[in-house]
mmCIF file of C-alpha atoms and ligand atoms in Angstrom:
data_model
loop_
_atom_site.group_PDB
_atom_site.id
_atom_site.type_symbol
_atom_site.label_atom_id
_atom_site.label_comp_id
_atom_site.label_asym_id
_atom_site.label_seq_id
_atom_site.Cartn_x
_atom_site.Cartn_y
_atom_site.Cartn_z
ATOM 1 C CA MET A 1 2.542 13.246 18.647
ATOM 2 C CA LEU A 2 0.110 10.302 17.530
ATOM 3 C CA ILE A 3 -1.369 8.334 20.243
ATOM 4 C CA ASP A 4 -3.815 5.774 19.424
ATOM 5 C CA GLY A 5 -7.096 4.604 21.114
ATOM 6 C CA HIS A 6 -5.008 2.246 23.293
ATOM 7 C CA ASN A 7 -2.309 4.748 24.309
ATOM 8 C CA ARG A 8 0.211 3.781 22.165
ATOM 9 C CA VAL A 9 2.533 6.116 20.222
ATOM 10 C CA VAL A 10 2.511 5.693 16.647
ATOM 11 C CA ASP A 11 5.533 7.119 15.076
ATOM 12 C CA TYR A 12 6.152 4.688 12.071
ATOM 13 C CA LEU A 13 4.404 4.841 8.841
ATOM 14 C CA ARG A 14 4.627 2.255 6.047
ATOM 15 C CA VAL A 15 3.799 3.386 2.408
ATOM 16 C CA SER A 16 3.113 0.910 -0.267
ATOM 17 C CA VAL A 17 3.948 2.534 -3.623
ATOM 18 C CA THR A 18 2.579 -0.440 -5.522
ATOM 19 C CA GLU A 19 0.803 -3.740 -5.274
ATOM 20 C CA ARG A 20 2.337 -5.044 -8.422
ATOM 21 C CA CYS A 21 5.312 -7.869 -8.041
ATOM 22 C CA ASN A 22 7.715 -9.632 -10.366
ATOM 23 C CA PHE A 23 7.415 -12.546 -7.730
ATOM 24 C CA ARG A 24 4.624 -14.712 -6.938
ATOM 25 C CA CYS A 25 5.600 -15.925 -3.310
ATOM 26 C CA GLN A 26 3.559 -18.570 -2.049
ATOM 27 C CA TYR A 27 2.711 -16.946 1.220
ATOM 28 C CA CYS A 28 1.816 -13.625 -0.237
ATOM 29 C CA MET A 29 0.629 -13.520 -3.953
ATOM 30 C CA PRO A 30 0.935 -17.309 -5.124
ATOM 31 C CA GLU A 31 -1.483 -16.071 -8.267
ATOM 32 C CA LYS A 32 -1.670 -12.895 -10.020
ATOM 33 C CA PRO A 33 -4.632 -10.966 -8.435
ATOM 34 C CA PHE A 34 -7.766 -11.404 -10.744
ATOM 35 C CA SER A 35 -7.029 -7.682 -11.529
ATOM 36 C CA TRP A 36 -4.651 -4.817 -10.411
ATOM 37 C CA VAL A 37 -5.586 -1.523 -9.191
ATOM 38 C CA PRO A 38 -5.662 0.800 -12.552
ATOM 39 C CA ARG A 39 -2.640 2.864 -12.396
ATOM 40 C CA GLU A 40 -4.869 5.962 -12.790
ATOM 41 C CA GLU A 41 -6.482 5.128 -9.259
ATOM 42 C CA LEU A 42 -3.119 5.220 -7.391
ATOM 43 C CA LEU A 43 -1.885 8.381 -5.853
ATOM 44 C CA THR A 44 0.875 9.917 -7.525
ATOM 45 C CA TYR A 45 4.305 10.358 -5.541
ATOM 46 C CA GLU A 46 3.816 13.987 -5.167
ATOM 47 C CA GLU A 47 0.391 12.992 -3.428
ATOM 48 C CA LEU A 48 1.749 10.186 -1.533
ATOM 49 C CA PHE A 49 4.355 12.816 -0.272
ATOM 50 C CA GLU A 50 1.688 15.255 0.726
ATOM 51 C CA PHE A 51 0.200 12.581 3.251
ATOM 52 C CA VAL A 52 3.473 11.893 4.403
ATOM 53 C CA LYS A 53 4.350 15.378 5.374
ATOM 54 C CA VAL A 54 1.178 15.644 7.135
ATOM 55 C CA SER A 55 2.204 12.338 8.862
ATOM 56 C CA ILE A 56 5.531 13.585 10.038
ATOM 57 C CA ASP A 57 3.995 16.871 11.027
ATOM 58 C CA GLU A 58 1.840 15.227 13.164
ATOM 59 C CA GLY A 59 4.665 13.036 14.490
ATOM 60 C CA ILE A 60 5.766 10.223 12.551
ATOM 61 C CA LYS A 61 9.458 9.553 12.744
ATOM 62 C CA LYS A 62 9.813 6.530 10.611
ATOM 63 C CA VAL A 63 9.073 6.048 6.850
ATOM 64 C CA ARG A 64 9.456 2.450 5.249
ATOM 65 C CA ILE A 65 8.588 2.175 1.584
ATOM 66 C CA THR A 66 7.223 -1.096 0.506
ATOM 67 C CA GLY A 67 4.665 -2.714 -1.978
ATOM 68 C CA GLY A 68 3.970 -5.162 -3.659
ATOM 69 C CA GLU A 69 7.632 -4.951 -4.959
ATOM 70 C CA PRO A 70 8.354 -0.889 -4.720
ATOM 71 C CA LEU A 71 11.256 -1.016 -7.380
ATOM 72 C CA LEU A 72 8.980 -1.839 -9.949
ATOM 73 C CA ARG A 73 7.086 1.541 -9.723
ATOM 74 C CA GLU A 74 9.265 4.059 -11.861
ATOM 75 C CA GLY A 75 10.668 7.168 -10.277
ATOM 76 C CA LEU A 76 10.807 5.692 -6.828
ATOM 77 C CA ASP A 77 14.203 7.642 -6.167
ATOM 78 C CA SER A 78 12.401 10.690 -6.759
ATOM 79 C CA PHE A 79 9.981 9.827 -3.790
ATOM 80 C CA ILE A 80 12.911 9.019 -1.805
ATOM 81 C CA LYS A 81 14.353 12.403 -2.469
ATOM 82 C CA MET A 82 11.105 14.364 -1.520
ATOM 83 C CA ILE A 83 11.014 12.473 1.756
ATOM 84 C CA SER A 84 14.477 12.789 2.732
ATOM 85 C CA SER A 85 14.659 16.581 1.761
ATOM 86 C CA TYR A 86 11.421 17.202 3.727
ATOM 87 C CA LYS A 87 13.033 15.797 7.300
ATOM 88 C CA GLU A 88 16.963 15.322 7.083
ATOM 89 C CA ASP A 89 16.766 13.171 10.156
ATOM 90 C CA ILE A 90 13.919 10.802 9.251
ATOM 91 C CA ASP A 91 14.333 7.239 9.536
ATOM 92 C CA LEU A 92 13.844 6.087 5.999
ATOM 93 C CA ALA A 93 14.073 2.632 5.141
ATOM 94 C CA LEU A 94 12.743 0.424 1.913
ATOM 95 C CA THR A 95 11.717 -3.241 1.998
ATOM 96 C CA THR A 96 12.432 -4.977 -1.151
ATOM 97 C CA ASN A 97 12.490 -8.522 -2.759
ATOM 98 C CA GLY A 98 15.994 -7.302 -4.223
ATOM 99 C CA TYR A 99 15.714 -8.589 -7.641
ATOM 100 C CA LEU A 100 15.838 -5.041 -9.310
ATOM 101 C CA LEU A 101 18.512 -3.706 -6.760
ATOM 102 C CA PRO A 102 21.411 -4.234 -8.897
ATOM 103 C CA ALA A 103 20.310 -1.389 -11.313
ATOM 104 C CA SER A 104 18.856 0.906 -8.834
ATOM 105 C CA ALA A 105 20.868 0.715 -5.519
ATOM 106 C CA GLN A 106 23.045 3.626 -6.414
ATOM 107 C CA LYS A 107 20.061 5.776 -7.322
ATOM 108 C CA LEU A 108 18.251 5.167 -4.403
ATOM 109 C CA LYS A 109 21.297 5.927 -1.989
ATOM 110 C CA ASP A 110 22.050 9.052 -3.982
ATOM 111 C CA ALA A 111 18.231 10.253 -3.256
ATOM 112 C CA GLY A 112 18.985 9.986 0.429
ATOM 113 C CA LEU A 113 18.214 6.173 1.352
ATOM 114 C CA LYS A 114 20.374 4.552 4.040
ATOM 115 C CA ARG A 115 18.398 1.261 4.955
ATOM 116 C CA ILE A 116 17.113 -1.480 2.986
ATOM 117 C CA ASN A 117 15.653 -5.055 4.276
ATOM 118 C CA VAL A 118 15.761 -7.555 1.576
ATOM 119 C CA SER A 119 13.488 -10.519 1.744
ATOM 120 C CA LEU A 120 15.962 -13.780 1.338
ATOM 121 C CA ASP A 121 14.221 -17.007 2.161
ATOM 122 C CA SER A 122 16.581 -19.540 0.653
ATOM 123 C CA LEU A 123 19.968 -19.920 -0.422
ATOM 124 C CA ILE A 124 19.385 -22.669 -2.763
ATOM 125 C CA PRO A 125 18.155 -21.455 -6.516
ATOM 126 C CA GLU A 126 15.556 -24.614 -6.768
ATOM 127 C CA VAL A 127 14.072 -23.690 -3.325
ATOM 128 C CA ALA A 128 14.200 -19.780 -3.716
ATOM 129 C CA GLN A 129 12.238 -20.448 -7.285
ATOM 130 C CA LYS A 130 9.984 -22.544 -5.436
ATOM 131 C CA VAL A 131 9.020 -20.176 -2.902
ATOM 132 C CA ALA A 132 8.872 -17.160 -5.330
ATOM 133 C CA GLN A 133 7.696 -19.195 -8.393
ATOM 134 C CA LYS A 134 10.470 -17.408 -10.587
ATOM 135 C CA ASP A 135 14.344 -18.245 -10.738
ATOM 136 C CA VAL A 136 15.223 -15.451 -8.694
ATOM 137 C CA LEU A 137 18.207 -16.146 -6.381
ATOM 138 C CA GLU A 138 21.175 -15.232 -8.362
ATOM 139 C CA GLN A 139 19.819 -11.743 -9.128
ATOM 140 C CA VAL A 140 18.722 -11.326 -5.557
ATOM 141 C CA LEU A 141 22.039 -12.206 -4.124
ATOM 142 C CA LYS A 142 23.699 -9.418 -6.561
ATOM 143 C CA GLY A 143 21.350 -6.988 -5.438
ATOM 144 C CA ILE A 144 22.087 -7.474 -1.919
ATOM 145 C CA GLU A 145 26.049 -7.155 -2.747
ATOM 146 C CA THR A 146 25.736 -4.158 -4.718
ATOM 147 C CA ALA A 147 23.721 -2.590 -2.015
ATOM 148 C CA SER A 148 25.725 -3.463 0.805
ATOM 149 C CA ASN A 149 29.214 -2.407 -1.427
ATOM 150 C CA ILE A 150 27.674 1.088 -2.109
ATOM 151 C CA GLY A 151 27.147 1.488 1.750
ATOM 152 C CA LEU A 152 23.416 0.612 2.289
ATOM 153 C CA LYS A 153 22.828 -0.997 5.792
ATOM 154 C CA ILE A 154 21.103 -4.219 5.049
ATOM 155 C CA LYS A 155 18.655 -6.756 7.054
ATOM 156 C CA ILE A 156 17.544 -9.799 5.682
ATOM 157 C CA ASN A 157 13.777 -11.021 6.392
ATOM 158 C CA CYS A 158 13.248 -14.759 5.960
ATOM 159 C CA VAL A 159 9.579 -16.609 6.495
ATOM 160 C CA PRO A 160 10.408 -20.072 7.381
ATOM 161 C CA ILE A 161 8.215 -22.622 5.898
ATOM 162 C CA LYS A 162 7.809 -26.132 6.453
ATOM 163 C CA GLY A 163 9.232 -28.784 4.177
ATOM 164 C CA ILE A 164 10.594 -25.870 1.913
ATOM 165 C CA ASN A 165 13.224 -23.950 3.634
ATOM 166 C CA ASP A 166 13.288 -25.312 7.203
ATOM 167 C CA THR A 167 16.506 -27.036 6.660
ATOM 168 C CA GLU A 168 18.339 -23.911 5.570
ATOM 169 C CA LEU A 169 17.775 -21.616 8.570
ATOM 170 C CA ILE A 170 21.299 -22.160 10.022
ATOM 171 C CA ASP A 171 22.630 -21.410 6.538
ATOM 172 C CA ILE A 172 20.747 -18.336 6.273
ATOM 173 C CA LEU A 173 22.065 -17.088 9.699
ATOM 174 C CA GLU A 174 25.257 -17.632 8.918
ATOM 175 C CA PHE A 175 25.289 -16.239 5.613
ATOM 176 C CA CYS A 176 23.922 -12.999 7.376
ATOM 177 C CA LYS A 177 26.545 -13.384 10.250
ATOM 178 C CA GLN A 178 29.743 -13.532 7.994
ATOM 179 C CA ARG A 179 28.457 -10.254 6.291
ATOM 180 C CA GLY A 180 27.346 -8.672 9.273
ATOM 181 C CA PHE A 181 23.713 -8.301 8.324
ATOM 182 C CA PRO A 182 21.141 -8.992 11.065
ATOM 183 C CA VAL A 183 18.594 -11.589 9.796
ATOM 184 C CA ARG A 184 14.720 -11.430 10.985
ATOM 185 C CA PHE A 185 12.832 -14.771 11.045
ATOM 186 C CA ILE A 186 9.082 -14.056 10.478
ATOM 187 C CA GLU A 187 6.525 -16.283 11.385
ATOM 188 C CA LEU A 188 4.221 -16.876 8.375
ATOM 189 C CA MET A 189 1.110 -14.955 8.738
ATOM 190 C CA GLU A 190 -2.095 -17.040 7.656
ATOM 191 C CA ASN A 191 -4.281 -14.826 5.255
ATOM 192 C CA THR A 192 -6.670 -16.090 2.481
ATOM 193 C CA HIS A 193 -4.403 -14.750 -0.368
ATOM 194 C CA ALA A 194 -1.488 -17.154 0.843
ATOM 195 C CA SER A 195 -1.256 -20.646 -0.840
ATOM 196 C CA GLU A 196 -3.043 -22.917 1.803
ATOM 197 C CA HIS A 197 -0.180 -25.556 0.843
ATOM 198 C CA VAL A 198 2.061 -23.735 2.852
ATOM 199 C CA LYS A 199 2.565 -23.670 6.694
ATOM 200 C CA GLY A 200 5.236 -21.655 8.707
ATOM 201 C CA LEU A 201 7.468 -22.735 11.639
ATOM 202 C CA ASN A 202 6.576 -20.990 14.888
ATOM 203 C CA THR A 203 9.090 -19.332 17.213
ATOM 204 C CA GLN A 204 9.715 -22.259 19.125
ATOM 205 C CA GLU A 205 10.246 -24.441 16.124
ATOM 206 C CA ILE A 206 12.863 -21.966 14.458
ATOM 207 C CA GLN A 207 14.748 -21.800 17.951
ATOM 208 C CA ASP A 208 14.910 -25.452 17.952
ATOM 209 C CA ILE A 209 16.805 -25.358 14.709
ATOM 210 C CA ILE A 210 19.055 -22.678 15.686
ATOM 211 C CA LYS A 211 19.790 -24.683 19.067
ATOM 212 C CA THR A 212 21.246 -27.582 17.104
ATOM 213 C CA LYS A 213 24.306 -25.320 16.516
ATOM 214 C CA TYR A 214 24.292 -21.981 18.594
ATOM 215 C CA ASN A 215 23.553 -21.167 22.144
ATOM 216 C CA PHE A 216 21.725 -17.894 22.380
ATOM 217 C CA THR A 217 20.415 -15.682 24.934
ATOM 218 C CA LYS A 218 16.965 -13.736 24.656
ATOM 219 C CA LEU A 219 17.346 -9.959 24.676
ATOM 220 C CA GLU A 220 15.049 -7.326 26.267
ATOM 221 C CA ARG A 221 12.751 -5.882 23.590
ATOM 222 C CA VAL A 222 13.810 -2.376 22.761
ATOM 223 C CA GLY A 223 11.343 0.272 21.753
ATOM 224 C CA SER A 224 8.292 -0.765 19.612
ATOM 225 C CA SER A 225 10.466 -2.856 17.521
ATOM 226 C CA PRO A 226 8.409 -6.118 16.224
ATOM 227 C CA SER A 227 11.718 -8.330 16.562
ATOM 228 C CA GLN A 228 12.483 -10.076 19.763
ATOM 229 C CA ASP A 229 16.227 -10.563 19.516
ATOM 230 C CA TYR A 230 18.627 -13.204 20.523
ATOM 231 C CA LYS A 231 22.362 -12.942 20.732
ATOM 232 C CA LEU A 232 24.635 -15.669 19.916
ATOM 233 C CA ASP A 233 27.557 -16.517 22.052
ATOM 234 C CA ASP A 234 29.643 -14.558 19.825
ATOM 235 C CA GLY A 235 27.564 -11.535 19.714
ATOM 236 C CA TYR A 236 25.716 -11.798 16.591
ATOM 237 C CA VAL A 237 22.123 -10.618 16.976
ATOM 238 C CA PHE A 238 19.155 -12.179 15.029
ATOM 239 C CA GLY A 239 15.475 -11.679 15.534
ATOM 240 C CA ILE A 240 12.247 -13.591 15.263
ATOM 241 C CA ILE A 241 9.071 -11.678 14.488
ATOM 242 C CA GLU A 242 6.073 -13.507 16.395
ATOM 243 C CA PRO A 243 2.844 -11.992 15.440
ATOM 244 C CA HIS A 244 1.096 -14.992 17.037
ATOM 245 C CA LYS A 245 2.344 -14.146 20.525
ATOM 246 C CA ASP A 246 -0.379 -12.582 22.702
ATOM 247 C CA ASP A 247 1.365 -9.590 23.470
ATOM 248 C CA PHE A 248 3.029 -8.809 20.155
ATOM 249 C CA CYS A 249 0.774 -5.898 19.578
ATOM 250 C CA ALA A 250 1.337 -4.323 22.763
ATOM 251 C CA THR A 251 3.946 -1.833 21.742
ATOM 252 C CA CYS A 252 2.794 -1.888 18.001
ATOM 253 C CA ASN A 253 3.485 2.035 16.725
ATOM 254 C CA ARG A 254 2.385 1.318 12.977
ATOM 255 C CA VAL A 255 0.015 2.484 10.361
ATOM 256 C CA ARG A 256 0.111 1.697 6.640
ATOM 257 C CA LEU A 257 -0.734 3.494 3.685
ATOM 258 C CA THR A 258 -1.628 1.840 0.383
ATOM 259 C CA ALA A 259 -0.678 2.759 -3.171
ATOM 260 C CA SER A 260 -4.238 3.881 -3.565
ATOM 261 C CA GLY A 261 -4.337 6.221 -0.736
ATOM 262 C CA VAL A 262 -6.254 3.556 1.932
ATOM 263 C CA LEU A 263 -5.022 4.075 5.648
ATOM 264 C CA ILE A 264 -4.918 0.801 7.299
ATOM 265 C CA PRO A 265 -4.728 0.899 11.146
ATOM 266 C CA CYS A 266 -3.872 -3.096 11.552
ATOM 267 C CA LEU A 267 -2.174 -5.988 9.129
ATOM 268 C CA TYR A 268 -4.937 -8.130 10.324
ATOM 269 C CA TYR A 269 -8.264 -6.495 9.928
ATOM 270 C CA GLU A 270 -9.923 -4.932 6.981
ATOM 271 C CA ASP A 271 -11.000 -1.620 8.708
ATOM 272 C CA ALA A 272 -9.575 1.184 6.759
ATOM 273 C CA GLN A 273 -10.129 4.516 5.794
ATOM 274 C CA SER A 274 -9.404 6.460 2.631
ATOM 275 C CA ILE A 275 -7.330 9.969 2.723
ATOM 276 C CA LYS A 276 -7.440 9.993 -1.446
ATOM 277 C CA GLU A 277 -10.140 12.724 -1.852
ATOM 278 C CA ALA A 278 -8.487 14.892 1.028
ATOM 279 C CA ILE A 279 -5.240 14.809 -0.395
ATOM 280 C CA LYS A 280 -6.498 15.145 -4.224
ATOM 281 C CA ASN A 281 -8.382 18.567 -2.634
ATOM 282 C CA LYS A 282 -5.350 19.560 -0.724
ATOM 283 C CA ASP A 283 -7.358 19.618 2.364
ATOM 284 C CA ILE A 284 -4.421 18.865 4.672
ATOM 285 C CA LYS A 285 -6.798 19.327 7.710
ATOM 286 C CA LYS A 286 -8.979 16.613 6.836
ATOM 287 C CA ALA A 287 -6.021 14.336 5.843
ATOM 288 C CA ALA A 288 -4.683 14.983 9.343
ATOM 289 C CA ASN A 289 -8.222 14.405 11.011
ATOM 290 C CA ILE A 290 -8.676 11.029 8.920
ATOM 291 C CA LEU A 291 -5.137 9.942 10.352
ATOM 292 C CA LYS A 292 -6.070 10.638 13.838
ATOM 293 C CA ASP A 293 -9.647 8.855 13.711
ATOM 294 C CA VAL A 294 -8.068 5.720 11.811
ATOM 295 C CA LEU A 295 -5.605 5.517 15.091
ATOM 296 C CA LYS A 296 -8.342 6.376 17.315
ATOM 297 C CA ASN A 297 -9.950 2.942 16.157
ATOM 298 C CA LYS A 298 -6.622 1.285 15.726
ATOM 299 C CA PRO A 299 -7.500 -2.422 17.066
ATOM 300 C CA GLU A 300 -6.057 -3.489 20.228
ATOM 301 C CA LYS A 301 -4.353 -6.543 18.906
ATOM 302 C CA ASN A 302 -4.409 -9.053 15.826
ATOM 303 C CA ARG A 303 -6.062 -12.384 15.872
ATOM 304 C CA TRP A 304 -3.174 -14.637 14.857
ATOM 305 C CA SER A 305 -2.652 -15.091 18.424
ATOM 306 C CA GLU A 306 -6.037 -17.416 18.549
ATOM 307 C CA ILE A 307 -4.745 -20.557 17.271
ATOM 308 C CA SER A 308 -8.337 -21.987 17.213
ATOM 309 C CA SER A 309 -9.595 -18.734 15.097
ATOM 310 C CA ASP A 310 -11.599 -20.176 12.556
ATOM 311 C CA GLU A 311 -11.369 -16.973 10.848
ATOM 312 C CA VAL A 312 -8.323 -16.231 8.438
ATOM 313 C CA SER A 313 -7.100 -12.423 7.663
ATOM 314 C CA ASN A 314 -8.567 -11.370 4.494
ATOM 315 C CA ARG A 315 -5.864 -8.676 4.226
ATOM 316 C CA ALA A 316 -3.768 -8.851 1.000
ATOM 317 C CA PHE A 317 0.091 -8.463 2.262
ATOM 318 C CA TYR A 318 1.164 -7.301 -1.241
ATOM 319 C CA GLU A 319 -1.503 -4.625 -0.890
ATOM 320 C CA THR A 320 -0.953 -3.560 2.815
ATOM 321 C CA GLY A 321 3.228 -3.703 2.233
ATOM 322 C CA GLY A 322 3.578 -6.276 5.250
HETATM 323 N N1 LIG B 1 8.213 -7.342 -2.415
HETATM 324 C C1 LIG B 1 8.774 -6.801 -0.908
HETATM 325 C C2 LIG B 1 9.739 -8.242 -0.259
HETATM 326 O O1 LIG B 1 9.159 -9.014 -0.541
HETATM 327 O O2 LIG B 1 10.422 -7.663 0.616
HETATM 328 C C3 LIG B 1 7.853 -5.910 -0.227
HETATM 329 C C4 LIG B 1 6.830 -6.303 0.153
HETATM 330 S S1 LIG B 1 6.419 -7.867 1.074
HETATM 331 C C5 LIG B 1 4.744 -7.892 1.217
HETATM 332 C C6 LIG B 1 7.038 -7.058 2.454
HETATM 333 C C7 LIG B 1 7.478 -8.441 3.713
HETATM 334 O O3 LIG B 1 6.239 -9.058 3.804
HETATM 335 C C8 LIG B 1 8.317 -9.547 2.949
HETATM 336 O O4 LIG B 1 9.513 -9.430 4.114
HETATM 337 C C9 LIG B 1 7.411 -10.786 3.154
HETATM 338 O O5 LIG B 1 8.820 -11.880 3.343
HETATM 339 C C10 LIG B 1 6.479 -10.295 4.224
HETATM 340 N N2 LIG B 1 5.162 -11.236 3.835
HETATM 341 C C11 LIG B 1 4.576 -11.443 3.115
HETATM 342 N N3 LIG B 1 3.509 -12.161 3.203
HETATM 343 C C12 LIG B 1 3.775 -12.715 4.415
HETATM 344 C C13 LIG B 1 3.000 -13.898 5.282
HETATM 345 N N4 LIG B 1 2.281 -14.450 4.757
HETATM 346 N N5 LIG B 1 3.793 -13.851 6.243
HETATM 347 C C14 LIG B 1 4.716 -13.105 6.995
HETATM 348 N N6 LIG B 1 5.470 -12.313 6.360
HETATM 349 C C15 LIG B 1 5.026 -12.048 4.881
HETATM 350 FE FE1 LIG B 2 6.088 -10.140 -4.031
HETATM 351 FE FE2 LIG B 2 7.247 -9.370 -1.646
HETATM 352 FE FE3 LIG B 2 4.705 -10.603 -2.138
HETATM 353 FE FE4 LIG B 2 6.990 -11.799 -2.709
HETATM 354 S S1 LIG B 2 6.564 -11.141 -0.445
HETATM 355 S S2 LIG B 2 5.033 -11.892 -3.889
HETATM 356 S S3 LIG B 2 8.310 -10.474 -3.500
HETATM 357 S S4 LIG B 2 5.301 -8.265 -2.396
#
């Protein structure tokens, strides 16, 4: 079992397979970074898998593949197959913008994937285009439909932004409710890479919008889920991810690996250690020790809760995988 320096059990590894993306979401990567990490500096799928194995052997029970846009990296199904074959009961999931799902959903399912989170910020083509800076909605909706039709479990992520999609939150909730997809509204996390023009809605503002049409009750937090869930009177459950809340990190069970082998203990801070050399040298013991050391020094909590904080996180979501 992996326990961090604040006595939290860490059993969830997020693996970013690429920082590249085919969208330019305003809150994440409004402009292409000055340069991408060269491909030869990335760990291969085999090398990433070596670290996933180390992590599973040490106590990781859930692995989420993310990015950048993970479906941009060729051969993702082979990586999924490696993980699902190593441990059948591993909770394996993927987070994607959905754009490439129509062509790849079946291959991913055949490789052993069961669950997908898709980001959907608007149901209006022009608004989706404003957020992603590309005409994406039709293809994303097709991706969601394809994945759902072949039996992949879908969750939707939506980042509410002032003056952009805040009039659509009920429509998005109803789109998900009708299809049986849980939706999670994510408070925008300020960072130096996001456009300074986008401002997120906080939990209270999100709740106030939903309240104009629905009654809901707050549910008990279950396990380490980052989502605070709410139940509508008809039983449908939606969630709000509230990183600005003071106790948000109290049950954090996550650690993140980037495509170039950097192990990151917290989404907010820049502290990190590389496992690249250990994995390239096939030094499994060293990789396991680095993992334990990173967790020993995992920060107690992020600083998004400090409203007056004059520092903003310098961590790029497209690198850490969110
Ligand atoms: N490209 C994939 C996608 O968009 O789903 C996976 C990577 S993306 C970095 C993972 C998640 O991070 C997405 O749900 C996205 O909405 C969220 N995200 C990115 N930047 C964010 C920010 N500044 N605040 C809150 N959520 C953010
Ligand atoms: Fe790409 Fe996802 Fe970031 Fe949007 S949120 S720019 S889709 S990595």
